[in-house]
Amino acid sequence: MSVTSASPDVRIAVSTAIFSVRTTDDGDQLMIPLVRRTREPFLGQWALPGGWLGGSEGLEDAAGRTLAETTALAPSWLEQLYTFGDIDRSPDARVVSVVYWALLRSDLVEAQRATAGAPENVEWFPVEALPELAFDHQHIIDYAVWRLRNKAGYSRIAAALLPDEFTLAELRGVYETVLGKRLDPSNFRRLLEGSEALVPTEAFRTGPHRPARLFQYNADIDLAELGPI
Amino acid sequence: MSVTSASPDVRIAVSTAIFSVRTTDDGDQLMIPLVRRTREPFLGQWALPGGWLGGSEGLEDAAGRTLAETTALAPSWLEQLYTFGDIDRSPDARVVSVVYWALLRSDLVEAQRATAGAPENVEWFPVEALPELAFDHQHIIDYAVWRLRNKAGYSRIAAALLPDEFTLAELRGVYETVLGKRLDPSNFRRLLEGSEALVPTEAFRTGPHRPARLFQYNADIDLAELGPI
């Protein structure tokens, strides 16, 4: 097959899988917001937030814009995931989707909702208990979760899920939720104390237990660089 | 900015950065084929092989097709790199490029050229000595080289640059050329002998030196899985 000019009926969409760790009745869970579709195809089914690429905006700008328009969320971290372009992924048209993945600090989810108002048709789901999804979005989310877990294993990226200050137990909790497994507290503490990733503050988390020191991430180190875990 | 329908003037191109290790007067070098442009914009300048996405082909198929049409090469390994979509990357039109990176076994470069005939306007360049490039292709190649070096550091991907059978010295040579640094022969041998990545054959490479045993990669292990290096 020879193609010498662009096919005019290929459309470009941009979508974002944005993760946060949220506290539920079942404990802390890795969750993702989905948007219920209000038109065909897949009317009434859940899909990733997204929209069409504008003629005068870059891809990352389009990801931020469509995420804000559909969910009123602004990510703490945003990175391109992959471009999906199978010819049969949408029943009506040929759509190529440039997909981003993103992280959102737990403490900002409610704050952003309070400021922007909660958009209709948006609901958060645990990644382990997703509803039936439109298009190939289940496949896309599976890949995004894999990428998040992979990257959490070799970088400090999980910091983008935490407030500015956190205890070591809170940091370990986020890693455990993202990775879906328990981590040994002593090993975890040793790994982090041996790295330059964390900066102790003078503040402590107080409560019914022994006061726990609050830490910050070292701002001089890029979150995506190789980390201590 | 709100965009509710696809902008009709965004076109999708697919390009491929394909690497091979080739022997030159300056020794083995990591090289890439470029295509001299025969039309504006950037008439006469060098660019990555590529073309427009067809309406009825997937992205990976389009990468393979446009690579074959422009260079007559068929990759030993092909993987999506990144999608580039800055609004000003092409002077005439809004073009989003889905870029693949690929590897080609050294022994197949000449074989494929002999079979398909050498296309006009194609020339191989060492990645360390590229000519002036059209569009943002220098930036794209820089990123592709980074990805190749990164992936070679934690997987067996460099095997896609070698014939089926090779000596340990030949394998080390490919890693040295890709990574751009010398590797200690004893450490290299020890790393590989301690892994299940290589299968010794009964054959030897003979010549002026001591005969060297030929190895094959273990076909049961995916090239992209974590490797011994």
Tab-separated table of C-alpha atoms in Angstrom:
chain	number	residue	atom	x	y	z
A	1	MET	CA	0.000	0.000	0.000
A	2	SER	CA	1.294	3.418	-0.859
A	3	VAL	CA	-0.028	6.524	0.832
A	4	THR	CA	1.186	9.850	-0.478
A	5	SER	CA	-1.047	12.276	1.357
A	6	ALA	CA	-2.518	12.417	4.821
A	7	SER	CA	-5.829	10.690	5.147
A	8	PRO	CA	-8.268	13.455	6.115
A	9	ASP	CA	-10.417	11.199	8.263
A	10	VAL	CA	-7.769	10.384	10.879
A	11	ARG	CA	-8.513	12.429	13.997
A	12	ILE	CA	-6.183	13.032	16.935
A	13	ALA	CA	-7.445	12.787	20.501
A	14	VAL	CA	-5.515	13.375	23.714
A	15	SER	CA	-6.440	11.499	26.905
A	16	THR	CA	-4.966	11.312	30.400
A	17	ALA	CA	-4.866	8.565	33.008
A	18	ILE	CA	-4.417	10.486	36.279
A	19	PHE	CA	-3.755	8.593	39.491
A	20	SER	CA	-4.087	9.539	43.125
A	21	VAL	CA	-3.991	7.612	46.394
A	22	ARG	CA	-7.290	8.138	48.199
A	23	THR	CA	-8.610	6.950	51.515
A	24	THR	CA	-11.721	4.780	51.233
A	25	ASP	CA	-13.697	2.490	53.528
A	26	ASP	CA	-11.348	-0.265	52.288
A	27	GLY	CA	-8.236	1.728	53.251
A	28	ASP	CA	-5.920	3.687	50.972
A	29	GLN	CA	-6.333	2.814	47.315
A	30	LEU	CA	-4.737	3.741	44.010
A	31	MET	CA	-7.592	5.454	42.181
A	32	ILE	CA	-8.339	7.065	38.841
A	33	PRO	CA	-11.130	9.446	37.761
A	34	LEU	CA	-13.303	8.397	34.827
A	35	VAL	CA	-15.856	10.365	32.817
A	36	ARG	CA	-19.250	8.913	31.905
A	37	ARG	CA	-19.820	9.389	28.186
A	38	THR	CA	-22.794	11.563	27.219
A	39	ARG	CA	-22.840	10.612	23.538
A	40	GLU	CA	-22.290	7.712	21.147
A	41	PRO	CA	-20.249	5.657	20.706
A	42	PHE	CA	-20.279	3.938	24.095
A	43	LEU	CA	-22.990	6.288	25.445
A	44	GLY	CA	-23.204	5.941	29.234
A	45	GLN	CA	-19.980	3.992	29.595
A	46	TRP	CA	-16.903	5.190	31.472
A	47	ALA	CA	-13.852	6.574	29.665
A	48	LEU	CA	-10.585	8.361	30.337
A	49	PRO	CA	-10.794	12.161	30.502
A	50	GLY	CA	-9.740	13.649	27.165
A	51	GLY	CA	-10.787	15.412	23.983
A	52	TRP	CA	-9.694	16.427	20.500
A	53	LEU	CA	-6.314	18.019	19.885
A	54	GLY	CA	-6.682	21.695	19.020
A	55	GLY	CA	-4.935	23.056	15.943
A	56	SER	CA	-2.959	25.598	17.941
A	57	GLU	CA	-1.966	23.742	21.105
A	58	GLY	CA	0.855	21.326	21.855
A	59	LEU	CA	0.158	17.768	22.975
A	60	GLU	CA	0.963	18.340	26.649
A	61	ASP	CA	-1.105	21.540	26.683
A	62	ALA	CA	-4.005	19.591	25.162
A	63	ALA	CA	-3.676	16.936	27.869
A	64	GLY	CA	-3.814	19.584	30.596
A	65	ARG	CA	-6.675	21.454	28.957
A	66	THR	CA	-8.897	18.428	28.335
A	67	LEU	CA	-8.189	17.092	31.835
A	68	ALA	CA	-9.220	20.443	33.339
A	69	GLU	CA	-12.321	20.754	31.152
A	70	THR	CA	-13.617	17.276	31.956
A	71	THR	CA	-12.522	16.786	35.588
A	72	ALA	CA	-11.365	20.230	36.891
A	73	LEU	CA	-8.142	18.544	38.024
A	74	ALA	CA	-4.600	19.906	37.556
A	75	PRO	CA	-1.852	17.266	37.771
A	76	SER	CA	1.198	17.318	40.054
A	77	TRP	CA	3.081	15.324	37.399
A	78	LEU	CA	2.294	14.786	33.713
A	79	GLU	CA	4.174	12.649	31.191
A	80	GLN	CA	3.439	11.116	27.795
A	81	LEU	CA	2.523	7.430	28.043
A	82	TYR	CA	2.041	6.059	24.512
A	83	THR	CA	0.130	6.700	21.304
A	84	PHE	CA	-2.622	4.235	20.461
A	85	GLY	CA	-3.671	3.989	16.817
A	86	ASP	CA	-5.177	0.604	15.968
A	87	ILE	CA	-7.562	1.047	13.066
A	88	ASP	CA	-10.574	-0.497	14.848
A	89	ARG	CA	-10.296	1.167	18.268
A	90	SER	CA	-13.263	3.458	17.636
A	91	PRO	CA	-16.351	2.185	15.791
A	92	ASP	CA	-17.269	5.462	14.046
A	93	ALA	CA	-14.019	7.066	12.978
A	94	ARG	CA	-10.302	6.549	12.770
A	95	VAL	CA	-8.944	8.029	15.996
A	96	VAL	CA	-5.306	8.150	17.073
A	97	SER	CA	-5.042	8.853	20.819
A	98	VAL	CA	-1.936	10.396	22.320
A	99	VAL	CA	-2.236	9.320	25.947
A	100	TYR	CA	-0.597	10.956	28.972
A	101	TRP	CA	-0.332	9.624	32.479
A	102	ALA	CA	-0.369	11.862	35.497
A	103	LEU	CA	-0.192	11.937	39.290
A	104	LEU	CA	-2.126	14.113	41.696
A	105	ARG	CA	-1.247	14.785	45.328
A	106	SER	CA	-3.869	13.239	47.599
A	107	ASP	CA	-4.323	16.489	49.532
A	108	LEU	CA	-5.099	18.426	46.328
A	109	VAL	CA	-7.951	16.262	45.028
A	110	GLU	CA	-10.528	17.680	47.413
A	111	ALA	CA	-9.000	21.180	47.316
A	112	GLN	CA	-9.285	21.319	43.515
A	113	ARG	CA	-12.822	20.005	43.614
A	114	ALA	CA	-13.831	22.606	46.193
A	115	THR	CA	-12.357	25.412	44.076
A	116	ALA	CA	-13.557	24.365	40.663
A	117	GLY	CA	-16.788	22.654	41.641
A	118	ALA	CA	-17.269	18.948	41.109
A	119	PRO	CA	-17.916	18.325	37.403
A	120	GLU	CA	-20.811	16.112	36.491
A	121	ASN	CA	-20.241	12.640	35.105
A	122	VAL	CA	-16.905	12.199	36.887
A	123	GLU	CA	-16.273	9.470	39.430
A	124	TRP	CA	-13.122	8.009	41.013
A	125	PHE	CA	-12.574	4.243	40.833
A	126	PRO	CA	-9.927	1.987	42.379
A	127	VAL	CA	-7.710	0.702	39.552
A	128	GLU	CA	-8.365	-2.805	40.860
A	129	ALA	CA	-12.159	-2.418	40.504
A	130	LEU	CA	-12.867	-0.516	37.315
A	131	PRO	CA	-16.276	-0.514	35.616
A	132	GLU	CA	-16.705	-1.567	31.983
A	133	LEU	CA	-14.744	0.924	29.901
A	134	ALA	CA	-15.314	2.499	26.477
A	135	PHE	CA	-12.960	1.944	23.526
A	136	ASP	CA	-9.593	0.334	24.431
A	137	HIS	CA	-9.383	2.322	27.660
A	138	GLN	CA	-9.067	-0.755	29.902
A	139	HIS	CA	-5.979	-1.743	27.936
A	140	ILE	CA	-4.627	1.814	28.191
A	141	ILE	CA	-5.169	1.979	31.961
A	142	ASP	CA	-3.504	-1.421	32.418
A	143	TYR	CA	-0.465	-0.078	30.612
A	144	ALA	CA	-0.471	3.183	32.601
A	145	VAL	CA	-0.618	1.268	35.908
A	146	TRP	CA	2.282	-0.894	34.753
A	147	ARG	CA	4.295	2.230	33.869
A	148	LEU	CA	3.518	3.885	37.222
A	149	ARG	CA	4.549	0.782	39.186
A	150	ASN	CA	7.661	0.351	37.089
A	151	LYS	CA	8.708	3.987	37.477
A	152	ALA	CA	7.920	4.001	41.207
A	153	GLY	CA	10.408	1.145	41.512
A	154	TYR	CA	13.384	3.125	40.229
A	155	SER	CA	12.574	6.819	40.833
A	156	ARG	CA	11.145	9.240	43.356
A	157	ILE	CA	8.006	9.698	41.264
A	158	ALA	CA	5.716	8.614	44.131
A	159	ALA	CA	6.505	11.968	45.800
A	160	ALA	CA	4.054	13.527	43.350
A	161	LEU	CA	1.291	11.676	45.219
A	162	LEU	CA	2.191	13.193	48.619
A	163	PRO	CA	1.798	16.592	50.317
A	164	ASP	CA	4.948	18.713	50.728
A	165	GLU	CA	5.634	17.218	54.145
A	166	PHE	CA	5.116	13.608	55.180
A	167	THR	CA	6.315	11.022	57.653
A	168	LEU	CA	8.333	7.990	56.602
A	169	ALA	CA	5.313	5.820	57.419
A	170	GLU	CA	3.128	7.912	55.096
A	171	LEU	CA	5.709	7.644	52.304
A	172	ARG	CA	5.960	3.897	52.783
A	173	GLY	CA	2.152	3.719	52.720
A	174	VAL	CA	2.040	5.412	49.309
A	175	TYR	CA	4.647	3.022	47.904
A	176	GLU	CA	2.731	0.067	49.321
A	177	THR	CA	-0.521	1.290	47.754
A	178	VAL	CA	1.082	1.965	44.365
A	179	LEU	CA	3.069	-1.269	44.250
A	180	GLY	CA	0.286	-3.349	45.796
A	181	LYS	CA	2.553	-5.059	48.323
A	182	ARG	CA	3.900	-4.635	51.843
A	183	LEU	CA	7.381	-3.188	52.333
A	184	ASP	CA	9.530	-3.919	55.359
A	185	PRO	CA	9.555	-0.727	57.527
A	186	SER	CA	13.189	-1.112	58.675
A	187	ASN	CA	14.532	-1.756	55.167
A	188	PHE	CA	12.489	1.133	53.803
A	189	ARG	CA	13.832	3.514	56.446
A	190	ARG	CA	17.414	2.346	55.863
A	191	LEU	CA	17.168	2.787	52.071
A	192	LEU	CA	15.882	6.344	52.422
A	193	GLU	CA	18.251	7.406	55.179
A	194	GLY	CA	21.151	6.284	53.003
A	195	SER	CA	20.037	8.479	50.102
A	196	GLU	CA	19.926	12.231	49.605
A	197	ALA	CA	16.303	12.103	48.500
A	198	LEU	CA	14.731	13.227	51.778
A	199	VAL	CA	15.323	16.337	53.874
A	200	PRO	CA	14.178	16.205	57.525
A	201	THR	CA	12.136	19.180	58.740
A	202	GLU	CA	11.902	20.467	62.318
A	203	ALA	CA	8.233	19.529	62.448
A	204	PHE	CA	6.570	16.394	63.804
A	205	ARG	CA	3.252	14.665	63.206
A	206	THR	CA	1.639	14.302	66.621
A	207	GLY	CA	-1.321	12.193	67.598
A	208	PRO	CA	-2.116	9.091	69.602
A	209	HIS	CA	1.249	7.523	68.664
A	210	ARG	CA	4.835	8.588	69.232
A	211	PRO	CA	5.486	11.885	67.360
A	212	ALA	CA	6.884	11.188	63.866
A	213	ARG	CA	9.267	13.547	62.126
A	214	LEU	CA	8.058	15.182	58.914
A	215	PHE	CA	10.259	15.039	55.824
A	216	GLN	CA	10.359	16.870	52.498
A	217	TYR	CA	11.733	15.685	49.201
A	218	ASN	CA	15.036	17.235	48.214
A	219	ALA	CA	13.951	19.797	45.612
A	220	ASP	CA	17.397	19.719	43.987
A	221	ILE	CA	16.749	16.201	42.690
A	222	ASP	CA	14.395	15.659	39.772
A	223	LEU	CA	11.516	13.346	40.646
A	224	ALA	CA	12.172	11.240	37.583
A	225	GLU	CA	15.836	10.625	38.381
A	226	LEU	CA	16.931	7.339	39.797
A	227	GLY	CA	15.667	7.091	43.324
A	228	PRO	CA	16.390	5.126	46.432
A	229	ILE	CA	13.772	2.430	46.003
B	1	MET	CA	-9.309	27.590	24.879
B	2	SER	CA	-12.080	25.166	24.174
B	3	VAL	CA	-11.925	22.801	21.233
B	4	THR	CA	-14.947	20.675	20.571
B	5	SER	CA	-14.092	19.143	17.227
B	6	ALA	CA	-10.921	17.884	15.614
B	7	SER	CA	-8.962	20.491	13.782
B	8	PRO	CA	-8.930	19.314	10.149
B	9	ASP	CA	-5.476	20.706	9.443
B	10	VAL	CA	-3.540	18.524	11.898
B	11	ARG	CA	-1.772	15.793	9.918
B	12	ILE	CA	-0.196	12.619	11.316
B	13	ALA	CA	3.210	11.451	10.124
B	14	VAL	CA	5.104	8.343	11.174
B	15	SER	CA	8.924	8.318	11.214
B	16	THR	CA	11.553	5.794	12.289
B	17	ALA	CA	15.060	6.170	13.688
B	18	ILE	CA	16.713	2.853	12.762
B	19	PHE	CA	20.162	2.036	14.129
B	20	SER	CA	22.800	-0.424	13.068
B	21	VAL	CA	26.441	-0.973	13.977
B	22	ARG	CA	28.520	-0.684	10.803
B	23	THR	CA	32.217	-1.050	10.106
B	24	THR	CA	33.830	2.102	8.711
B	25	ASP	CA	37.380	3.368	8.187
B	26	ASP	CA	37.099	4.741	11.738
B	27	GLY	CA	36.132	1.343	13.171
B	28	ASP	CA	32.670	0.131	14.181
B	29	GLN	CA	30.168	2.924	14.585
B	30	LEU	CA	26.560	3.332	15.643
B	31	MET	CA	24.905	4.576	12.465
B	32	ILE	CA	21.519	5.692	11.186
B	33	PRO	CA	20.153	6.062	7.640
B	34	LEU	CA	18.768	9.439	6.618
B	35	VAL	CA	16.774	10.471	3.564
B	36	ARG	CA	17.566	13.625	1.604
B	37	ARG	CA	14.390	15.647	1.124
B	38	THR	CA	13.245	16.167	-2.457
B	39	ARG	CA	10.665	18.844	-1.688
B	40	GLU	CA	9.974	21.833	0.524
B	41	PRO	CA	10.115	22.484	3.376
B	42	PHE	CA	13.788	21.772	4.049
B	43	LEU	CA	14.429	20.796	0.401
B	44	GLY	CA	17.822	19.074	0.121
B	45	GLN	CA	18.260	18.586	3.877
B	46	TRP	CA	18.445	15.219	5.620
B	47	ALA	CA	15.509	13.792	7.532
B	48	LEU	CA	14.369	10.604	9.237
B	49	PRO	CA	12.684	8.047	6.971
B	50	GLY	CA	8.911	8.358	7.266
B	51	GLY	CA	5.663	9.424	5.651
B	52	TRP	CA	1.996	10.107	6.262
B	53	LEU	CA	-0.162	7.713	8.254
B	54	GLY	CA	-2.595	5.891	5.991
B	55	GLY	CA	-6.258	5.806	6.940
B	56	SER	CA	-6.373	2.018	7.019
B	57	GLU	CA	-3.075	1.038	8.637
B	58	GLY	CA	-1.963	0.848	12.267
B	59	LEU	CA	0.895	2.990	13.557
B	60	GLU	CA	3.467	0.191	13.649
B	61	ASP	CA	2.442	-0.955	10.157
B	62	ALA	CA	2.865	2.608	8.925
B	63	ALA	CA	6.344	2.751	10.462
B	64	GLY	CA	7.336	-0.461	8.687
B	65	ARG	CA	5.788	0.591	5.391
B	66	THR	CA	7.318	4.070	5.247
B	67	LEU	CA	10.703	2.702	6.311
B	68	ALA	CA	10.571	0.123	3.508
B	69	GLU	CA	9.388	2.642	0.917
B	70	THR	CA	12.091	5.185	1.683
B	71	THR	CA	15.075	2.980	2.604
B	72	ALA	CA	14.184	-0.627	1.578
B	73	LEU	CA	15.131	-1.719	5.111
B	74	ALA	CA	13.177	-4.121	7.349
B	75	PRO	CA	13.972	-3.799	11.076
B	76	SER	CA	15.083	-6.599	13.423
B	77	TRP	CA	13.388	-4.725	16.286
B	78	LEU	CA	10.778	-1.953	16.193
B	79	GLU	CA	9.261	-0.050	19.119
B	80	GLN	CA	7.378	3.208	19.598
B	81	LEU	CA	9.620	6.017	20.847
B	82	TYR	CA	7.487	9.120	21.445
B	83	THR	CA	4.969	11.390	19.732
B	84	PHE	CA	6.172	14.868	18.855
B	85	GLY	CA	3.531	17.553	18.396
B	86	ASP	CA	4.863	21.044	19.066
B	87	ILE	CA	2.823	23.529	17.046
B	88	ASP	CA	5.820	25.075	15.263
B	89	ARG	CA	7.784	21.956	14.319
B	90	SER	CA	6.880	22.189	10.632
B	91	PRO	CA	6.724	25.589	8.896
B	92	ASP	CA	3.914	24.769	6.438
B	93	ALA	CA	1.415	22.688	8.355
B	94	ARG	CA	0.562	21.332	11.756
B	95	VAL	CA	2.173	17.876	11.836
B	96	VAL	CA	2.088	15.407	14.707
B	97	SER	CA	4.801	12.749	14.264
B	98	VAL	CA	4.505	9.356	15.898
B	99	VAL	CA	8.145	8.230	15.981
B	100	TYR	CA	9.438	4.661	16.229
B	101	TRP	CA	12.955	3.509	16.946
B	102	ALA	CA	14.373	0.356	15.441
B	103	LEU	CA	17.439	-1.858	15.289
B	104	LEU	CA	18.857	-3.694	12.288
B	105	ARG	CA	21.329	-6.576	12.396
B	106	SER	CA	24.640	-5.489	10.898
B	107	ASP	CA	24.759	-8.500	8.581
B	108	LEU	CA	21.337	-7.689	7.124
B	109	VAL	CA	22.025	-4.109	6.019
B	110	GLU	CA	23.966	-5.117	2.919
B	111	ALA	CA	21.773	-8.155	2.282
B	112	GLN	CA	18.607	-6.048	2.259
B	113	ARG	CA	20.221	-3.461	0.011
B	114	ALA	CA	21.332	-6.140	-2.434
B	115	THR	CA	17.813	-7.598	-2.589
B	116	ALA	CA	15.800	-4.406	-2.779
B	117	GLY	CA	18.275	-2.206	-4.594
B	118	ALA	CA	19.776	0.832	-2.933
B	119	PRO	CA	17.173	3.611	-2.872
B	120	GLU	CA	18.251	7.032	-4.010
B	121	ASN	CA	18.670	9.860	-1.515
B	122	VAL	CA	19.518	7.523	1.365
B	123	GLU	CA	22.822	7.662	3.214
B	124	TRP	CA	24.075	6.239	6.530
B	125	PHE	CA	25.643	8.606	9.066
B	126	PRO	CA	27.369	7.970	12.403
B	127	VAL	CA	25.094	9.284	15.159
B	128	GLU	CA	28.067	11.266	16.457
B	129	ALA	CA	28.532	13.062	13.111
B	130	LEU	CA	25.114	13.890	11.695
B	131	PRO	CA	24.558	16.490	8.982
B	132	GLU	CA	22.166	19.396	9.468
B	133	LEU	CA	18.713	17.916	9.876
B	134	ALA	CA	15.238	19.005	8.785
B	135	PHE	CA	12.468	19.842	11.272
B	136	ASP	CA	13.159	18.770	14.895
B	137	HIS	CA	14.818	15.548	13.747
B	138	GLN	CA	18.130	16.238	15.538
B	139	HIS	CA	16.204	16.449	18.799
B	140	ILE	CA	14.307	13.261	17.939
B	141	ILE	CA	17.510	11.345	17.127
B	142	ASP	CA	19.158	12.563	20.349
B	143	TYR	CA	16.213	11.152	22.278
B	144	ALA	CA	16.263	7.868	20.326
B	145	VAL	CA	20.003	7.402	21.007
B	146	TRP	CA	19.377	8.071	24.710
B	147	ARG	CA	16.584	5.467	24.720
B	148	LEU	CA	18.757	2.885	22.941
B	149	ARG	CA	21.667	3.393	25.361
B	150	ASN	CA	19.353	3.315	28.339
B	151	LYS	CA	17.619	0.136	27.190
B	152	ALA	CA	20.910	-1.546	26.250
B	153	GLY	CA	21.966	-0.984	29.871
B	154	TYR	CA	19.182	-3.088	31.358
B	155	SER	CA	18.047	-5.502	28.641
B	156	ARG	CA	19.297	-7.829	25.933
B	157	ILE	CA	18.134	-5.467	23.199
B	158	ALA	CA	21.629	-5.187	21.669
B	159	ALA	CA	21.171	-8.739	20.374
B	160	ALA	CA	18.967	-7.249	17.647
B	161	LEU	CA	22.141	-5.672	16.209
B	162	LEU	CA	23.990	-9.005	15.875
B	163	PRO	CA	23.807	-12.028	13.577
B	164	ASP	CA	22.305	-15.223	14.998
B	165	GLU	CA	25.702	-16.455	16.130
B	166	PHE	CA	28.482	-14.336	17.607
B	167	THR	CA	31.521	-14.537	19.855
B	168	LEU	CA	31.650	-12.933	23.281
B	169	ALA	CA	34.153	-10.403	21.902
B	170	GLU	CA	31.750	-9.481	19.092
B	171	LEU	CA	28.901	-9.029	21.590
B	172	ARG	CA	31.083	-6.883	23.826
B	173	GLY	CA	32.087	-4.848	20.764
B	174	VAL	CA	28.437	-4.069	19.974
B	175	TYR	CA	27.800	-2.964	23.564
B	176	GLU	CA	30.924	-0.809	23.480
B	177	THR	CA	29.831	0.833	20.220
B	178	VAL	CA	26.273	1.447	21.438
B	179	LEU	CA	27.278	2.711	24.878
B	180	GLY	CA	30.294	4.617	23.576
B	181	LYS	CA	32.662	3.270	26.240
B	182	ARG	CA	35.047	0.392	26.862
B	183	LEU	CA	33.851	-2.579	28.922
B	184	ASP	CA	36.176	-4.799	30.901
B	185	PRO	CA	36.408	-8.159	29.018
B	186	SER	CA	36.620	-10.313	32.177
B	187	ASN	CA	33.700	-8.605	33.898
B	188	PHE	CA	31.664	-8.795	30.708
B	189	ARG	CA	32.329	-12.526	30.340
B	190	ARG	CA	31.495	-13.171	33.989
B	191	LEU	CA	28.209	-11.252	33.798
B	192	LEU	CA	27.084	-13.208	30.758
B	193	GLU	CA	28.231	-16.610	31.949
B	194	GLY	CA	26.259	-16.057	35.153
B	195	SER	CA	23.036	-15.424	33.227
B	196	GLU	CA	20.799	-17.606	31.122
B	197	ALA	CA	20.861	-15.135	28.247
B	198	LEU	CA	23.415	-16.953	26.082
B	199	VAL	CA	23.471	-20.492	24.711
B	200	PRO	CA	26.851	-21.835	23.545
B	201	THR	CA	26.892	-23.511	20.121
B	202	GLU	CA	29.275	-26.233	18.940
B	203	ALA	CA	30.815	-23.841	16.405
B	204	PHE	CA	33.896	-21.650	16.638
B	205	ARG	CA	35.083	-18.530	14.876
B	206	THR	CA	38.511	-19.345	13.458
B	207	GLY	CA	41.125	-16.974	12.101
B	208	PRO	CA	44.498	-15.583	13.010
B	209	HIS	CA	43.667	-15.724	16.740
B	210	ARG	CA	42.706	-18.535	19.096
B	211	PRO	CA	39.361	-20.021	17.937
B	212	ALA	CA	36.468	-18.348	19.759
B	213	ARG	CA	33.240	-20.156	20.580
B	214	LEU	CA	30.064	-18.889	18.920
B	215	PHE	CA	27.000	-18.186	21.064
B	216	GLN	CA	23.323	-17.653	20.390
B	217	TYR	CA	20.818	-15.696	22.428
B	218	ASN	CA	18.413	-17.837	24.405
B	219	ALA	CA	15.242	-17.599	22.307
B	220	ASP	CA	13.072	-18.343	25.357
B	221	ILE	CA	13.896	-14.960	26.853
B	222	ASP	CA	12.337	-11.812	25.400
B	223	LEU	CA	14.933	-9.315	24.194
B	224	ALA	CA	13.244	-6.529	26.114
B	225	GLU	CA	13.326	-8.361	29.451
B	226	LEU	CA	15.860	-7.455	32.071
B	227	GLY	CA	19.247	-8.568	30.864
B	228	PRO	CA	22.611	-9.319	32.334
B	229	ILE	CA	24.292	-5.975	31.652
